[in-house]
XYZ file of C-alpha atoms in Angstrom:
480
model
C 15.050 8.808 -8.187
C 11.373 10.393 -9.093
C 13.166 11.320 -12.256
C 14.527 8.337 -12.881
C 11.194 6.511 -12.322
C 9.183 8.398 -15.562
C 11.576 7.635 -18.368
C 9.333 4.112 -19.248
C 7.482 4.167 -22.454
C 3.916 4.628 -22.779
C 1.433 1.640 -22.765
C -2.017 1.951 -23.460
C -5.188 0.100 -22.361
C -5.767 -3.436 -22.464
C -8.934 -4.673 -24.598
C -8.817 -8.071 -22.493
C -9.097 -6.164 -19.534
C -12.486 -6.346 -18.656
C -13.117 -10.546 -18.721
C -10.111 -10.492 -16.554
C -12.522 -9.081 -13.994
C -15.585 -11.412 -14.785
C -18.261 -8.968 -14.842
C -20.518 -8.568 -18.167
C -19.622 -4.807 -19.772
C -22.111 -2.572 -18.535
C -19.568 -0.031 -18.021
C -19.170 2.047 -21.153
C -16.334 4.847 -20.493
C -17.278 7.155 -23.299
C -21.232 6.720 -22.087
C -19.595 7.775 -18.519
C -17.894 11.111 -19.441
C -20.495 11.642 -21.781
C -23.467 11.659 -19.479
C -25.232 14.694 -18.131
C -28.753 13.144 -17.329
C -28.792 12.014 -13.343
C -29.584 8.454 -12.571
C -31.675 7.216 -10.092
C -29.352 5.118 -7.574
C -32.002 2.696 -5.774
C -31.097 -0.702 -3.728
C -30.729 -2.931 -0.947
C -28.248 -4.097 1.469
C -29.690 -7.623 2.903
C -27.789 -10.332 5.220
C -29.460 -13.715 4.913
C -32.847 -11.852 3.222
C -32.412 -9.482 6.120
C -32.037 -5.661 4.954
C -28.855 -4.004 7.088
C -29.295 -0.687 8.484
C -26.571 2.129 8.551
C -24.568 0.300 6.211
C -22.857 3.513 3.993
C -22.867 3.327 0.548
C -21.620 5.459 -2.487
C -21.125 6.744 -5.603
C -18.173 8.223 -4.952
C -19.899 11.423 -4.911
C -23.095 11.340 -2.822
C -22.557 9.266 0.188
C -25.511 7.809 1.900
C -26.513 5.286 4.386
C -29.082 2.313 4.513
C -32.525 2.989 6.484
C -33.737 0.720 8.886
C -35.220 -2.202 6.014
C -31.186 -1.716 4.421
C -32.587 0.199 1.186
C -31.024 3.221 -0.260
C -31.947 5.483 -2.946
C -30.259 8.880 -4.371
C -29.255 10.462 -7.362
C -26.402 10.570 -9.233
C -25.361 13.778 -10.699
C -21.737 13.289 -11.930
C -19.959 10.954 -14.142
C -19.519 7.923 -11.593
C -19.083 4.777 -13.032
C -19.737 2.668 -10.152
C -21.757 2.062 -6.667
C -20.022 0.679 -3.790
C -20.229 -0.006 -0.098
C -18.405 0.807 2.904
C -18.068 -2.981 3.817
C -19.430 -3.067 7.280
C -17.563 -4.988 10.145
C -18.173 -8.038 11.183
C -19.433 -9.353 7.529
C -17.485 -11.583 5.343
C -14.990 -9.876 2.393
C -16.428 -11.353 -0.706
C -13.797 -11.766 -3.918
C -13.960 -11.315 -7.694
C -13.027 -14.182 -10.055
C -9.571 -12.222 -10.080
C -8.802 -12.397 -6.428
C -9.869 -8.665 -5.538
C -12.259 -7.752 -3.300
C -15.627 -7.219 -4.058
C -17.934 -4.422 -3.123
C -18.810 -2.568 -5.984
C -21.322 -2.766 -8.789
C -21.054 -0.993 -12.087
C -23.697 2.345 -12.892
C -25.338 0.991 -16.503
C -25.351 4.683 -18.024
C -28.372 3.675 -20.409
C -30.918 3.553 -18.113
C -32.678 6.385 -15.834
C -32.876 4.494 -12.795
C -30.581 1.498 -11.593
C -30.922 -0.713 -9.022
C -28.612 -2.726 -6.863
C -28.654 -5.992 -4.407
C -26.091 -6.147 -2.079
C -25.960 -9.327 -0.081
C -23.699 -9.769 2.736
C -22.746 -12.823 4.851
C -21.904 -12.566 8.884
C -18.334 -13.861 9.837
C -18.408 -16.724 11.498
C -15.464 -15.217 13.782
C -14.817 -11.622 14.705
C -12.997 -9.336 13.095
C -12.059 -7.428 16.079
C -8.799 -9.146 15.651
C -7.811 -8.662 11.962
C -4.389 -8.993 9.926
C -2.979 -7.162 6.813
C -0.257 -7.653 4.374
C 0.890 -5.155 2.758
C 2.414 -5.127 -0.612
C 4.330 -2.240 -2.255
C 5.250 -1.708 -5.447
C 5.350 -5.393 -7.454
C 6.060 -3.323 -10.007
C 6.495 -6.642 -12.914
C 7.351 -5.270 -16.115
C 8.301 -8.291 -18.101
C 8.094 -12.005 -18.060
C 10.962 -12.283 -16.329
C 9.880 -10.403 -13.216
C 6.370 -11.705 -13.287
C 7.903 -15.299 -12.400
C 9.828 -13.698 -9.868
C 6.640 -12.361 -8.395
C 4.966 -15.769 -8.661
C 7.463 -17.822 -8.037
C 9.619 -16.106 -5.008
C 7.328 -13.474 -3.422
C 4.261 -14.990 -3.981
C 5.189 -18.648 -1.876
C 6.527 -16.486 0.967
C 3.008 -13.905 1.136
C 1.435 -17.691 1.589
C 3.852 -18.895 4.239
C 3.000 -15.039 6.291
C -0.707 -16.187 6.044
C -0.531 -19.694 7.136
C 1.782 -18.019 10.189
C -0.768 -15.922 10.501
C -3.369 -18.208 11.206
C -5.837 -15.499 11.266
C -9.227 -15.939 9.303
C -9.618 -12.639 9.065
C -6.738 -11.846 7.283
C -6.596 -9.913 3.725
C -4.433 -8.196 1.530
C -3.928 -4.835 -0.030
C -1.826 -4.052 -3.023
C -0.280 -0.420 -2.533
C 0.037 0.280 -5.952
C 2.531 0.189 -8.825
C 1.121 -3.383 -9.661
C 2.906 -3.527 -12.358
C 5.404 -1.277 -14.835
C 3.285 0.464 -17.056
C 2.758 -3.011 -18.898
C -0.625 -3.623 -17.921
C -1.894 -6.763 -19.801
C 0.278 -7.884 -16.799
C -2.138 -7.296 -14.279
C -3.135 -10.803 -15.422
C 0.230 -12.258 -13.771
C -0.383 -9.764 -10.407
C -3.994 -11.021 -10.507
C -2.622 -14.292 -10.207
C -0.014 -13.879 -7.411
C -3.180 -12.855 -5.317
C -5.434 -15.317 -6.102
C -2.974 -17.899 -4.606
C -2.820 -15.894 -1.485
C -6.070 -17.068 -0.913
C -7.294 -13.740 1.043
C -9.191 -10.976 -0.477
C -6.857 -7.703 -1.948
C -7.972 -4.014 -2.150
C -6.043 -2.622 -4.491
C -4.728 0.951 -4.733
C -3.627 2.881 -7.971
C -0.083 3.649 -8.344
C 1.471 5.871 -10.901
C 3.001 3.139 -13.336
C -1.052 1.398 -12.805
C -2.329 4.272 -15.176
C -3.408 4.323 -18.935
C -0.526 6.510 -20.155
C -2.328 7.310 -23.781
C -4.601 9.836 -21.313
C -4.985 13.554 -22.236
C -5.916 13.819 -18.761
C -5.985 12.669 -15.447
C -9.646 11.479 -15.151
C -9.580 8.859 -17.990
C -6.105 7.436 -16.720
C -7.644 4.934 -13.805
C -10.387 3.243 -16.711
C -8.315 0.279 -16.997
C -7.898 -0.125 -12.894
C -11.305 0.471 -12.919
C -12.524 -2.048 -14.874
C -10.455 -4.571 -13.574
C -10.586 -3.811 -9.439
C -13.515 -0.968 -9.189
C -13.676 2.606 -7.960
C -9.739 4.306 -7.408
C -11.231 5.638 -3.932
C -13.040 4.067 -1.551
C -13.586 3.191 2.245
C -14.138 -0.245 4.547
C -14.342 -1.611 7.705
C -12.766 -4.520 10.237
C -13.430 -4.730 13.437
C -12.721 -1.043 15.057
C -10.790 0.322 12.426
C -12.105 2.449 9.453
C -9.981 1.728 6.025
C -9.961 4.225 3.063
C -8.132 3.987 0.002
C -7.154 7.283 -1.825
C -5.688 7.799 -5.347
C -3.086 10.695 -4.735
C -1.139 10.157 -8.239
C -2.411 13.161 -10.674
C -1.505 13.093 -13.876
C -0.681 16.543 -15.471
C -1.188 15.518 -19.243
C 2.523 15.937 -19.945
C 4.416 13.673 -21.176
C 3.176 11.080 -18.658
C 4.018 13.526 -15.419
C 2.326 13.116 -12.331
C 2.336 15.164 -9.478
C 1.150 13.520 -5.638
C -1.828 15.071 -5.718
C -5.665 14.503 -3.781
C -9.014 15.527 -6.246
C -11.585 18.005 -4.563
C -13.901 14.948 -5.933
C -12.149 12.827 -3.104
C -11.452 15.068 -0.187
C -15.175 16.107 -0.769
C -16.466 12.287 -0.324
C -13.688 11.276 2.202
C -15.336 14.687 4.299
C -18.938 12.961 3.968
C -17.564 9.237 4.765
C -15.837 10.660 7.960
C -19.005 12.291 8.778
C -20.139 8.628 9.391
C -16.986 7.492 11.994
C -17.131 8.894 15.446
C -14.042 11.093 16.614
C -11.116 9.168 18.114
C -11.903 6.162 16.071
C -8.640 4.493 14.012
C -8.659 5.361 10.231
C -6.454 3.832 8.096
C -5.546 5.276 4.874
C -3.856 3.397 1.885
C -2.344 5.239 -0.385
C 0.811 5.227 -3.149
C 2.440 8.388 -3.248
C 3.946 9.022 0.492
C 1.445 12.146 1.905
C 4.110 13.546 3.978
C 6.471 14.102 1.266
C 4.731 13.702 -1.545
C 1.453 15.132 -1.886
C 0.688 18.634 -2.685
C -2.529 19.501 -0.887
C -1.868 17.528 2.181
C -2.463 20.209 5.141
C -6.913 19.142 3.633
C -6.489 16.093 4.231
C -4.583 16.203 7.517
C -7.535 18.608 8.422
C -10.046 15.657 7.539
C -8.417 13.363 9.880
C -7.962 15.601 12.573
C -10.394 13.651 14.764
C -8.955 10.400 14.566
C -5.901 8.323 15.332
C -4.528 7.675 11.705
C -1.698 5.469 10.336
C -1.101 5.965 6.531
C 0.626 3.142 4.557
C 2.267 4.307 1.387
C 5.150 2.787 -0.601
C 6.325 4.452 -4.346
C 9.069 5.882 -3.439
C 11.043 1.811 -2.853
C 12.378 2.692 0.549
C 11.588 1.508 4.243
C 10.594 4.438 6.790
C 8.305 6.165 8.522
C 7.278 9.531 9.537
C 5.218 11.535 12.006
C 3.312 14.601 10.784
C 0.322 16.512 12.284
C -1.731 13.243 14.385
C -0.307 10.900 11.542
C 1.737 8.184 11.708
C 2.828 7.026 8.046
C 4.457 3.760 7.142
C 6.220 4.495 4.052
C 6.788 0.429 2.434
C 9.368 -1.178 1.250
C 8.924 -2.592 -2.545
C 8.085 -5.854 -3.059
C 10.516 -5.874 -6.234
C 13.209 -3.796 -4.692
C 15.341 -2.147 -6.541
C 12.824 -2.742 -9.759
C 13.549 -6.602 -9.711
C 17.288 -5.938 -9.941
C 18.671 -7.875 -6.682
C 17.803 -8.411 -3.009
C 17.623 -5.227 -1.985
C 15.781 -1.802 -2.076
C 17.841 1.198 -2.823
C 18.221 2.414 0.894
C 19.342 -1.812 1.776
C 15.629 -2.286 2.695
C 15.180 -5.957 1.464
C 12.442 -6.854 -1.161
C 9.134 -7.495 1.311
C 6.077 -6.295 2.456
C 4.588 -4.918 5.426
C 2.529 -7.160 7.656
C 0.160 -5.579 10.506
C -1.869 -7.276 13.080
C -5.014 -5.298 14.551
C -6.319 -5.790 18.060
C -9.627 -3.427 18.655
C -8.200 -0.178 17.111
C -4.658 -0.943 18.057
C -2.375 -1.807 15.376
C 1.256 -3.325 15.432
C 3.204 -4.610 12.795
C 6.295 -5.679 11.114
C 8.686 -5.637 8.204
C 8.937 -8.909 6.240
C 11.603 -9.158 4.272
C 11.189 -12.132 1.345
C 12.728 -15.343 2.187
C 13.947 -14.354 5.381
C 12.692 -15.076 8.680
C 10.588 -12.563 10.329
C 13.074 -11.415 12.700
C 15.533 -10.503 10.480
C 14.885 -6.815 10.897
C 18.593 -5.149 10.572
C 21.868 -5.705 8.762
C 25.100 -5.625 10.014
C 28.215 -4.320 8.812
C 32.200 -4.442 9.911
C 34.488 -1.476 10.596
C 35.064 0.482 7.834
C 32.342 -0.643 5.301
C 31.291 2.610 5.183
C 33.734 4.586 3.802
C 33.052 7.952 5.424
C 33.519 6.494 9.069
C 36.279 3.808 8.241
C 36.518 3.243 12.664
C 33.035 2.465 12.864
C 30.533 -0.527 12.794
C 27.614 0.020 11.686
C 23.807 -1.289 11.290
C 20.625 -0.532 8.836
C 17.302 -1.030 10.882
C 14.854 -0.484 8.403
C 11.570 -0.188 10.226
C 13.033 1.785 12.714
C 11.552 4.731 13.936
C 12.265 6.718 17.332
C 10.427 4.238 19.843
C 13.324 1.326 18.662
C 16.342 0.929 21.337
C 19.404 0.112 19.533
C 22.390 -1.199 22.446
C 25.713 -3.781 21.723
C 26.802 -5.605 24.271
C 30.724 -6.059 24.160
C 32.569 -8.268 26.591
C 29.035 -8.739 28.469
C 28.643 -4.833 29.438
C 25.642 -3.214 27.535
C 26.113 -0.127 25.132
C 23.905 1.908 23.881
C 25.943 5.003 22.482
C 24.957 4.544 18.661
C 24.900 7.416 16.067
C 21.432 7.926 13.716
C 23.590 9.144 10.440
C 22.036 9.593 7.229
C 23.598 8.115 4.617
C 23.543 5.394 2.103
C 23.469 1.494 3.127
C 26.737 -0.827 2.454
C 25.285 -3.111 0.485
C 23.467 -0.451 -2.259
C 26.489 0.957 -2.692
C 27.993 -2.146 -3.645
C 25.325 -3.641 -5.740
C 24.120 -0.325 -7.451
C 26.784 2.525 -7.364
C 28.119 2.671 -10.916
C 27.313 3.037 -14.709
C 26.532 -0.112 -15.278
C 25.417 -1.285 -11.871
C 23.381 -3.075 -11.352
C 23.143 -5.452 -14.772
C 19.554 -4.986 -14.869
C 18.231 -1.811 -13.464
C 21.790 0.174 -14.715
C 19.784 3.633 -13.620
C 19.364 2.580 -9.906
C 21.407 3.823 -7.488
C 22.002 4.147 -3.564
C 19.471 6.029 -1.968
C 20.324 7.743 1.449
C 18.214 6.558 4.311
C 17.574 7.472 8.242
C 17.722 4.303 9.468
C 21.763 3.370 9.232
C 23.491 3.527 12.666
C 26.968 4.064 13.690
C 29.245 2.757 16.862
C 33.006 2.529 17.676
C 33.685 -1.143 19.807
C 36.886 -1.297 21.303
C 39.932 -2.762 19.161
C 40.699 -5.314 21.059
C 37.409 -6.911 21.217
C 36.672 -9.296 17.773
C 32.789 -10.093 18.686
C 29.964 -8.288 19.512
C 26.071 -8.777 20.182
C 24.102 -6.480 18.523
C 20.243 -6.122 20.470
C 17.434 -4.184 18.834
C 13.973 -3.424 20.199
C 10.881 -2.521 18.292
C 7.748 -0.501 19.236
C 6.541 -3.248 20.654
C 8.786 -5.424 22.859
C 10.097 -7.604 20.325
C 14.006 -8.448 20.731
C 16.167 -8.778 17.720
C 19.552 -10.109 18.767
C 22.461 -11.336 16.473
C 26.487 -11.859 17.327
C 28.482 -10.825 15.215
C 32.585 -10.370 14.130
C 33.485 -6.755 14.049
């Protein structure tokens, strides 16, 4: 699939980019990788004219914190292009005209010494109770597929929120906003304006200027539309930071799943900041468990803490446990690339939705324009081909703390089979040369989350009852 993935042709940088994000155009990239003079980092951090103390803030090298009036002042030594906060809890997530969140300001490289105002506004309610969507992989690469976004995803993100009904709700986009095409961030930047809710945004692999010679100068486009590739916030009593694991090697637009020293060296300083057995959350695109190279430093970094890791890339539903991780891998939001209903495991197109209570989490699958309990799929005997006695079922979210039973003629069953193997459905909509019509390269993807069980012959219906992490009942009857 990976391979699959890198065959799209090059596109280069935007020149519109930069009034897409509303900001005047300070930021000079050549002036950035150009610079060897240090600059003078001085500012304020104020809430109603009142300076903020201990609120961090960075360069994404040198990371400092406020003093007791909320100034800070440093120097920056490397080629940084911007300064940015660790949004404090308990203040309000302030947007850019483009629907991003905002909490960044842009280094001008011509002068010696620069200095910031950062004014922040208290939330009128608490964010100890919080809510996330999670979007992976929109992936638009054409007209076409930007209406879908707009016009099928995008109403059913705004019927999550107003479910929701959480004020302190807001967004992140796990990368692969769109397909390489990236004068289309204009058509993702407006899917998430009409959400309504603020977006971090993380880069993805197909998010990268792909006329680079290297992998520094491939985020300059993200950059100037969304700010720094790395950085780190907070709600209520959970610490967020976004990483940008996607290296690119210079080769013929390879990447590799990759974390800089650059980043582990900052993400060691943030930490230094968050008290052990705190939650961290980290957002990333490229799945750490299976996809990053260098992962045993960063597992080593969040040692201390309870950690869940969302990720997506990869356009399959599951989720692993490694070292004191837990790691959601997402779903895509276009599926199988825009190509039908489904991902290539039978995942359907949707997102990832997570409600946070103190520094608990719990969350849910939402698949688009289905309810949100419509968390497994059901097939007859024999739709499988490889166990032609047996029922069967794709959970997608599942992972080991789910309870799986049937009930048939009233008496409860819960001998099921965990088989990996490829969904139904994918196999019906993608197996094939020219399947599907679209996306002709797709193809079923094996997946951990298909389950197998034998009712008796003479029984023709079944009820089917599945049980997630956290108490919620899925139940559907079915004909076998």
């Amino acid at each position: 699939m990976e391979n699959r993935r890198t065959f799209v042709k090059k596109m280069g940088w935007t020149a519109g980019a930069l009034s897409l994000l509303g900001i005047s155009p300070v930021l000079s990239w050549d002036s950035i990788v150009t610079r060897s003079k240090p600059i003078r980092i001085k500012g304020r951090v104020v809430s109603s004219g009142k300076g903020l103390s201990k609120i961090v803030v960075s360069d994404g090298v040198t990371v400092t914190s406020t003093d007791h009036n909320g100034h800070f002042d440093f120097w920056s030594i490397a080629q940084q292009p911007f300064v940015f906060l660790s949004i404090p809890s308990g203040y309000t997530l302030n947007q850019l005209s483009n629907g991003s969140a905002s909490f960044f300001q842009p280094i001008d490289t011509s002068k010696e010494k620069n200095e910031f105002l950062f004014q922040l506004q208290k939330n009128e309610v608490s964010d100890d109770k919080h809510s996330l969507l999670l979007l992976a992989d929109p992936q638009i690469q054409n007209e076409y597929e930007a209406g879908e976004l707009l016009k099928t995803s995008t109403p059913d993100f705004i019927k999550t929120i107003k479910e929701l009904n959480d004020p302190n709700t807001f967004g992140v986009g796990c990368g692969d906003l769109v397909y390489d095409r990236l004068h289309l961030f204009e058509d993702y930047n407006k899917a998430i304006k009409a959400t309504e809710i603020p977006f971090f945004q993380v880069i993805g692999n197909h998010d990268m200027d792909l006329d680079s010679r290297s992998d520094e100068a491939t985020t300059r486009t993200f950059n100037r539309l969304f700010g720094p590739s790395y950085y780190s916030f907070n709600r209520g009593e959970i610490h967020y930071v976004v990483l940008d694991d996607v290296f690119f090697t210079g080769v013929e637009r390879e990447y590799i799943g990759y974390i800089t020293e650059n980043q582990l060296a900052w993400l060691e300083q943030d930490l230094q900041y968050i008290e052990a057995g705190r939650t961290v959350v980290v957002c990333t695109h490229i799945p750490i468990a299976g996809g990053v190279k260098n992962k045993s430093h960063l597992y080593e970094l969040l040692a201390p803490y309870k950690v869940h890791i969302l990720s997506g890339h990869t356009h399959r539903n599951y989720n692993t446990f490694e070292e004191n991780c837990f790691e959601h891998v997402h779903g895509a939001v276009c599926g199988a690339w825009w190509s039908g209903p489904i991902c290539s495991d039978g995942t359907p197109n949707g997102y990832g939705v997570y409600q946070m209570s103190g520094s608990d989490l719990s969350w849910y699958y939402k698949a688009v324009d289905k309810p949100k309990t419509h968390q497994f799929r059901f097939y007859k005997r024999g739709a499988n081909p490889e166990f032609p006695n047996s029922c069967s079922i794709n959970v997608w979210n599942w992972n080991p703390n789910w309870n799986i039973c049937w009930y048939e003629n009233g008496n409860r069953n819960a001998h099921v089979r965990n088989v990996k193997t490829t969904d139904p459905l994918s196999t019906e909509l993608h197996l094939g040369k020219k399947l599907p019509e679209r996306r002709t390269w797709v193809e079923p993807a094996s997946t951990d989350h298909m389950f197998f069980f034998e009712p008796s012959d003479e029984v023709d219906e079944i009820t089917i009852e599945v049980t997630d992490n956290f108490g919620n009942v899925y139940v559907e009857t079915v004909n076998v």
